[in-house]
Amino acid sequence: MIVVTGATGGLGGAIVEHLLKRIPADRIGVSVRDTAKAQHFADRGVRVRQGSYEDPAALRDSFAGAEQVLLISGNDPAADMVGLHRNAVEAAVAAGAGRILYTSQQGAVPGNPYRPSDIHIATEAILGDSGVAWTALRNGAYGPLDHLLGPWQRTGVIAQPEDGPVPYTDRDDIAEATAIILAGDRSFDGPVTLTAPTALTFDDFAKIACDLTGRTVERVVVNGKRWVADQVAAGVPEQVARHLLTWHQAARAGWFAEADPLLAELLGRAPRTAEDRLAAEIGV
C-alpha cells in the first residue's frame, strides 16, 4: 500500500494518476481533507480516507497499512508548517510505514534566503530523526510559467526582480518521476533533486518568447520593494509577495542554479523544456 497525502491538489493528484498507470488501484491510498473531492479516485478503486496534518488521529487511520507514505509539503505561510509536518511524520511512523517520502525543494540547505527553505530543512531533520527510512524529493520550481513571468503577452515586457538561473521544471514530469520512485524497486535514501536539465534566467525567457511569437519581448528589472507593492496592488497578500521576493533573491544568489540529471534518468526521456511549456501556454 502506498498512501499519498494532498491528492486533491495539483501535484498530489498527478502523482496518483501516474501511480494508477503502474500499480493496481487497491495498492494506492489517499489521505485528503475532503473525501468528496477524491471520489473520482474512489470510483477507480483507490482507498480514500479523511486526514489532515492538523488531526494526527485521522492521519494515523488514513496511513494504516501503508508500506510507503508520501507527504506533500504544506505551503500556508501563516501556519506552523514544521509542526504540521511533524504531526504527519509521527503519524506515519505510528502507522508502521516502512518509508516516508516528502516533497521538499531544490536548494533546501542552510543559508538559502528563500524563507520556505527553513521549513523544508527542519522537516528533513525530523525525517532523519524518525527512525524510518526516508526520501526527500527536492523538486525544482514547477509553478505555471504565466504566474512566473507575469502578463508579458499583453505588455511585451517580463517585469520581475533581478534573478538568476533556475532549472524550471514541469510539474507533470515531477509527478511521473515521483510515481516511478514510489512504484519501483529502486530506493533513494535522504535527499534527491529532481529538476529540468537546463537552468534559465528571465533574459533567456524573453529571448524564447521573442523567438516563439516573432514579437519584441523585453526583460525589465523591477526594484524589489516596487515589485512587492505591485503584487499587493494586484491582490496578492503582502506576506506571500514578500515570500516570493525571497525566492528571487535566492535565485539571484545562485541557490537554484544547479540542474540535476536524475529526473531525466527516472523518466527515461528528456524532461519537457521551458520552451516546450511556454509554447504550449501561448498556443504556438
Short mmCIF file of C-alpha atoms in Angstrom, two decimals, residues 15 20 26 40 42 58 76 158 160 164 188 210 216 219 229 233 247 262 279:
data_model
loop_
_atom_site.label_atom_id
_atom_site.label_comp_id
_atom_site.label_asym_id
_atom_site.label_seq_id
_atom_site.Cartn_x
_atom_site.Cartn_y
_atom_site.Cartn_z
CA ILE A 15 1.18 11.59 -8.76
CA LEU A 20 -2.63 4.21 -11.39
CA ASP A 26 -6.10 -1.34 -4.47
CA HIS A 40 -13.02 10.16 -8.76
CA ALA A 42 -12.58 6.05 -5.06
CA ALA A 58 -7.18 10.86 11.47
CA ASP A 76 0.50 28.15 4.15
CA ILE A 158 8.82 40.47 -18.47
CA GLN A 160 10.37 40.94 -12.48
CA GLY A 164 19.47 34.14 -11.55
CA PHE A 188 16.57 6.57 -2.55
CA CYS A 210 10.65 36.59 -28.94
CA THR A 216 9.80 42.01 -29.25
CA ARG A 219 13.16 41.96 -19.91
CA ALA A 229 3.84 46.80 -3.92
CA ALA A 233 -1.99 46.03 -5.66
CA TRP A 247 12.75 33.35 -3.93
CA LEU A 262 18.17 12.30 -12.09
CA ALA A 279 4.92 27.31 -26.48
#
